[in-house]
Short mmCIF file of C-alpha atoms in Angstrom, two decimals:
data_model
loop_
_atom_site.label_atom_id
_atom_site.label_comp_id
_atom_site.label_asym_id
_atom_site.label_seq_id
_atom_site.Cartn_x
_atom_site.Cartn_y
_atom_site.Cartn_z
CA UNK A 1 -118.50 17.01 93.59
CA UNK A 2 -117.99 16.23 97.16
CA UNK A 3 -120.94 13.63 97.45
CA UNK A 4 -121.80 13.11 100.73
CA UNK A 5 -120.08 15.07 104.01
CA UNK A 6 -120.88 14.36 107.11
CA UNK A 7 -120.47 17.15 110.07
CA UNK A 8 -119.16 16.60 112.60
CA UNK A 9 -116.32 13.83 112.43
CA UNK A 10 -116.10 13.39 116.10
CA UNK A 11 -117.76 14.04 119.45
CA UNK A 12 -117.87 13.02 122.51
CA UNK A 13 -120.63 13.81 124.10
CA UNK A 14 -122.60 13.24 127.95
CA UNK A 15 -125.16 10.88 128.79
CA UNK A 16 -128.45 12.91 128.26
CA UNK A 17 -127.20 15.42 126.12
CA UNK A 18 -128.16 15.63 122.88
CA UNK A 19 -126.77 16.57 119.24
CA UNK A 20 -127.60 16.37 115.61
CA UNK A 21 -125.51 14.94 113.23
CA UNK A 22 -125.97 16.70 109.65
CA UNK A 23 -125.73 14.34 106.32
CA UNK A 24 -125.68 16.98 103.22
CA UNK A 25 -125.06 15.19 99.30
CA UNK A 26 -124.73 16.99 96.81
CA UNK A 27 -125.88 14.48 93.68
CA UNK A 28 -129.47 15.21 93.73
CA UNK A 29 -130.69 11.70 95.43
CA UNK A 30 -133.69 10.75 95.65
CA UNK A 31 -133.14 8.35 99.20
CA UNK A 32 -131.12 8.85 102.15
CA UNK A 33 -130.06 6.75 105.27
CA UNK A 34 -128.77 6.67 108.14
CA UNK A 35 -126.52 3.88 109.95
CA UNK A 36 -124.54 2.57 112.59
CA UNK A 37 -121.47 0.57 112.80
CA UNK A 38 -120.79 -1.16 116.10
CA UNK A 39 -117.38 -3.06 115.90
CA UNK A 40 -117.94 -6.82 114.68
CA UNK A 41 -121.11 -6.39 112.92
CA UNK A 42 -122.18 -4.76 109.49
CA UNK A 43 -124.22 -1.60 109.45
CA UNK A 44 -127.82 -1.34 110.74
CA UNK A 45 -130.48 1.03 109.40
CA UNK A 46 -131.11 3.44 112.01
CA UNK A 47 -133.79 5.89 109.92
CA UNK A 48 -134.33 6.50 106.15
CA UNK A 49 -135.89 8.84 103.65
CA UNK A 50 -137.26 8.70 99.91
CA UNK A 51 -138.22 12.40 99.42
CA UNK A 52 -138.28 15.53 101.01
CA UNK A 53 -140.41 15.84 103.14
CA UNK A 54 -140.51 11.67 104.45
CA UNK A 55 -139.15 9.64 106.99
CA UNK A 56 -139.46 6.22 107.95
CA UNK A 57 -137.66 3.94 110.89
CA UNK A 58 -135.45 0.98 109.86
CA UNK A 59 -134.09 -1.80 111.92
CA UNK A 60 -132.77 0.46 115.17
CA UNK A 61 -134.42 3.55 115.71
CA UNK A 62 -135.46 3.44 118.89
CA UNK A 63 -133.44 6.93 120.61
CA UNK A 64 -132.87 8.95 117.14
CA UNK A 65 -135.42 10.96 115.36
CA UNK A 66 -134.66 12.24 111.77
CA UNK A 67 -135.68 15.05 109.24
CA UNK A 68 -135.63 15.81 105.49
CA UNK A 69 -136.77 19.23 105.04
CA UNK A 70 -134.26 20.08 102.37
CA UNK A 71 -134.17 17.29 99.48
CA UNK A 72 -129.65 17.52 99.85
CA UNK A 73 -129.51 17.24 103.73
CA UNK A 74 -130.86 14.36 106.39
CA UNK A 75 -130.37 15.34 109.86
CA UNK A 76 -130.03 12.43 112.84
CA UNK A 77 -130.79 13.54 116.48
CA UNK A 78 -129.87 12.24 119.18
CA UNK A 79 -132.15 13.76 122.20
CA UNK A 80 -131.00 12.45 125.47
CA UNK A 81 -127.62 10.24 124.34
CA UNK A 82 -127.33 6.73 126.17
CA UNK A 83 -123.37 4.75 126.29
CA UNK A 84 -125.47 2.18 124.10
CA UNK A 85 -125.26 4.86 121.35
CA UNK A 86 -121.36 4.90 121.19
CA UNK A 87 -120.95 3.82 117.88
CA UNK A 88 -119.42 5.19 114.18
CA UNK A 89 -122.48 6.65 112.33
CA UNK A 90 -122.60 6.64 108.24
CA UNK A 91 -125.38 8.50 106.16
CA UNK A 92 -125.85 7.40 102.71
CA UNK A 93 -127.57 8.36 99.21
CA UNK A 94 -128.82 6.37 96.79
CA UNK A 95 -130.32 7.96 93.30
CA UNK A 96 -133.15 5.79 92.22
CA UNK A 97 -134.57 2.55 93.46
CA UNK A 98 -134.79 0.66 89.78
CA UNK A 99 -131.40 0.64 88.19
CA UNK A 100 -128.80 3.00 90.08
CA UNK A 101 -129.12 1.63 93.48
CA UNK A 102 -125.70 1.46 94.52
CA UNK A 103 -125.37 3.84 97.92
CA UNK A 104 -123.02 6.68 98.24
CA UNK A 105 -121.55 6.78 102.00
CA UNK A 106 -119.84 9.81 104.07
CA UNK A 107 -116.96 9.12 105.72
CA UNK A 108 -118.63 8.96 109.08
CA UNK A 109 -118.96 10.51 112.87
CA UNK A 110 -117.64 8.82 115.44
CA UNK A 111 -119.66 9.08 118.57
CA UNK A 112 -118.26 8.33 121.95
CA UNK A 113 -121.49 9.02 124.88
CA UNK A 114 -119.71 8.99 128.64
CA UNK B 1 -130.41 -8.73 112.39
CA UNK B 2 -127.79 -9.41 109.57
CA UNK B 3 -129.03 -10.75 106.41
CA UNK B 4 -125.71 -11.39 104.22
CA UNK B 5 -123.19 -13.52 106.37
CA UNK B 6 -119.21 -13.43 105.00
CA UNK B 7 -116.86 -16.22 105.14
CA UNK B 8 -114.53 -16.18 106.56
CA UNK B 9 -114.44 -13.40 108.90
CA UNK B 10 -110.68 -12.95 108.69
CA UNK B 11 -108.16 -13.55 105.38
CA UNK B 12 -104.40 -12.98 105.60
CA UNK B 13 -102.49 -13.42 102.08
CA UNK B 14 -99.41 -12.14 100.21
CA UNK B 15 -98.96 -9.94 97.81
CA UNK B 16 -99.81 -11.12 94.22
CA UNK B 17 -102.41 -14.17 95.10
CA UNK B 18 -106.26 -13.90 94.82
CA UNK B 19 -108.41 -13.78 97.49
CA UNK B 20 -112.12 -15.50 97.63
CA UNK B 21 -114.90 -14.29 100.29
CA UNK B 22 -118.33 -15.86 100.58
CA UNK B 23 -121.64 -14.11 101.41
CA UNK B 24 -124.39 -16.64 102.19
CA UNK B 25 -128.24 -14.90 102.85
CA UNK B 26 -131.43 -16.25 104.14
CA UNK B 27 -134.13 -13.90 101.99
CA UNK B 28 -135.11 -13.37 98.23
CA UNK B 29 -133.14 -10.50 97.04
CA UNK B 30 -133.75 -7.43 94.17
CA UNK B 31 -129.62 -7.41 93.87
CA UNK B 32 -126.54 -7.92 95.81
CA UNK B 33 -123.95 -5.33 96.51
CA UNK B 34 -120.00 -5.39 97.40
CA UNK B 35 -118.28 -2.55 99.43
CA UNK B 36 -114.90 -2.14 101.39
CA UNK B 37 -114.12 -0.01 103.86
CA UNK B 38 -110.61 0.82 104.68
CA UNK B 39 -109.78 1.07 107.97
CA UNK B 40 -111.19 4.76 109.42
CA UNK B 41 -113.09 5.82 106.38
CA UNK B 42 -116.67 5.00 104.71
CA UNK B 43 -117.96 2.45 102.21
CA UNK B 44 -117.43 2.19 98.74
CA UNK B 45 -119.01 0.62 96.68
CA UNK B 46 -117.13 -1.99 94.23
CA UNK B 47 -119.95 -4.26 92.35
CA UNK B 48 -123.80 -4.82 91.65
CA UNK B 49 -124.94 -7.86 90.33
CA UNK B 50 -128.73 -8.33 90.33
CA UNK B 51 -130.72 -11.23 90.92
CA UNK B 52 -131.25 -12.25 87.30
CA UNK B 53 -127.61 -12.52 86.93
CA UNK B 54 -124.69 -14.79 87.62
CA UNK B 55 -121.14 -13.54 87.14
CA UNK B 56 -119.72 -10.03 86.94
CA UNK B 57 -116.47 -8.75 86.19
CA UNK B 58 -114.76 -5.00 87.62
CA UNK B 59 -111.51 -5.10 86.91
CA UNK B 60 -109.88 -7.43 89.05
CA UNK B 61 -113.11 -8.22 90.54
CA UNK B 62 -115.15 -10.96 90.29
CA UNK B 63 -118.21 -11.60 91.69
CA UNK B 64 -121.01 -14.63 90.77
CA UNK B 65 -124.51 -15.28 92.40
CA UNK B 66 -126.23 -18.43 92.82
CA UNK B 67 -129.63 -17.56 94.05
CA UNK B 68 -130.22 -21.13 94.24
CA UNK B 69 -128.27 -21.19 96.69
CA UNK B 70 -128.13 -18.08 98.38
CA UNK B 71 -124.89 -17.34 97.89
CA UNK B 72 -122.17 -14.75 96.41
CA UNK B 73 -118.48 -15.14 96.02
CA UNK B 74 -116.27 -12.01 95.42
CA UNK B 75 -112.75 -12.95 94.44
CA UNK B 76 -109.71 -10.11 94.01
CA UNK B 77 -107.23 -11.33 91.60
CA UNK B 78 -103.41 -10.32 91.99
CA UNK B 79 -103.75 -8.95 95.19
CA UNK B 80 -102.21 -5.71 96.14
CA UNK B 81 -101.23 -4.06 99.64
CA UNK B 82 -103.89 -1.36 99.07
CA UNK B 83 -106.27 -3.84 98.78
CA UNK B 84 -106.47 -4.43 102.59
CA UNK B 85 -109.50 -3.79 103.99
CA UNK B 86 -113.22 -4.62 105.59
CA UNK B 87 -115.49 -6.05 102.69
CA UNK B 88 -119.05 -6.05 103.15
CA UNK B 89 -121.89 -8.08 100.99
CA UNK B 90 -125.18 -6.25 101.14
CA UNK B 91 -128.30 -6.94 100.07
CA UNK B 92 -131.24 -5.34 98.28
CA UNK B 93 -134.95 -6.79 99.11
CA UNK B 94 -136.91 -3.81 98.74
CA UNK B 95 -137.55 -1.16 96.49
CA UNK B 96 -136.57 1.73 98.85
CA UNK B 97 -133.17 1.02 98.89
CA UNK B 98 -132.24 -0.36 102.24
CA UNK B 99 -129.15 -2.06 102.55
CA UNK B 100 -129.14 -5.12 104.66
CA UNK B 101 -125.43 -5.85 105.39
CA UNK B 102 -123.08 -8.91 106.67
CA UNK B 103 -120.52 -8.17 109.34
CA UNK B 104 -117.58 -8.10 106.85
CA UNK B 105 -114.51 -10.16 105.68
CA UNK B 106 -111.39 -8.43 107.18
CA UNK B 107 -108.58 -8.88 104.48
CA UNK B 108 -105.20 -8.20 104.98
CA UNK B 109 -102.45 -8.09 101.73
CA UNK B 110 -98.65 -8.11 102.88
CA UNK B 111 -96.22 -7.19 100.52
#
């Protein structure tokens, strides 16, 4: 199983353009997230998911939008990239919200915006 | 806004000794989660223990909960040099599985 891969690992990217960042798992969760990691602080929900088909904002959306269209893949775009989005972005999975909760994270993209 | 805070931010010990971290938290919680991150690379997770609950074991892993408190304590027993690493308490006060984490004990085991 490779759980969850993250494409791409890297980019550097200009202000204004814009990218997607692609989160695929392959365990059959039911919820999916995405995050940011800014250095000195914990992670921060950026967007989330419990289905195909759903999408809801977390703490920091503002500047991303998100899709689910496939239950195994959550995509993260950014559409007109600011500096303040330089940051290391994890997706993770989690299976079920009563008893396996524990989250299942990619290895991350690191994002540099110039 | 961070929910879990760790304590201490920073922890530099030898080989072979234990090391303690401390998450304090402000909210009512469904469960509280453990993860390190070595440096580069994403979380893993180590250890759940839920709300109803007060002391866990995982190997050399130990974590308790004292909800009347707030707190959690994760301790490492007979640390190794593969044990250094970012360790991050996060907590669970939904039911749609949203992570609220602290901004991580930095531990660093020299041989």
């Amino acid at each position: 199983n490779a759980g969850v891969t993250q494409t791409p690992k890297f980019r550097v990217l200009k202000t204004g353009q814009s990218m997607t960042l692609l989160c695929a798992q392959d365990m059959n969760h039911e919820y999916m997230y995405w995050y940011r990691q800014d250095p000195g602080m914990g992670l921060r929900l950026i967007h989330y998911s419990v289905g195909e088909g759903t999408t809801a904002k977390g703490e920091v959306p503002d500047g991303y939008n998100v899709s689910r269209l496939k239950k195994q893949n959550f995509l993260l775009g950014l559409e007109s990239a600011a500096p303040s989005q330089t940051s290391v972005y994890f997706c993770a999975s989690v299976l079920d919200r009563e008893f396996h909760t524990e989250a299942f994270f990619g290895q991350g993209t690191r994002l540099t915006v110039v | 806004s961070q929910q879990g805070e760790e304590d201490p931010q920073a922890l530099s010990i030898q080989e072979g000794e234990n090391a303690t971290m401390n998450c304090s938290y402000k909210t009512s919680i469904n469960n509280l989660q453990w993860y390190r991150q070595n440096s580069g690379r994403g979380l893993v997770h180590l250890i759940l223990i839920r709300s109803n609950e007060r002391e866990k074991h995982s190997g050399r892993l130990r974590v308790t909960l004292d909800t009347s408190k707030k707190s959690s304590s994760l301790l490492i027993t007979a640390s190794r040099a593969a044990d250094t690493a970012s360790y991050f308490c996060a907590l669970l006060t939904d039911s749609w599985g949203k992570l609220q984490f602290g901004a991580g004990t930095q531990v660093v085991v020299t041989p």
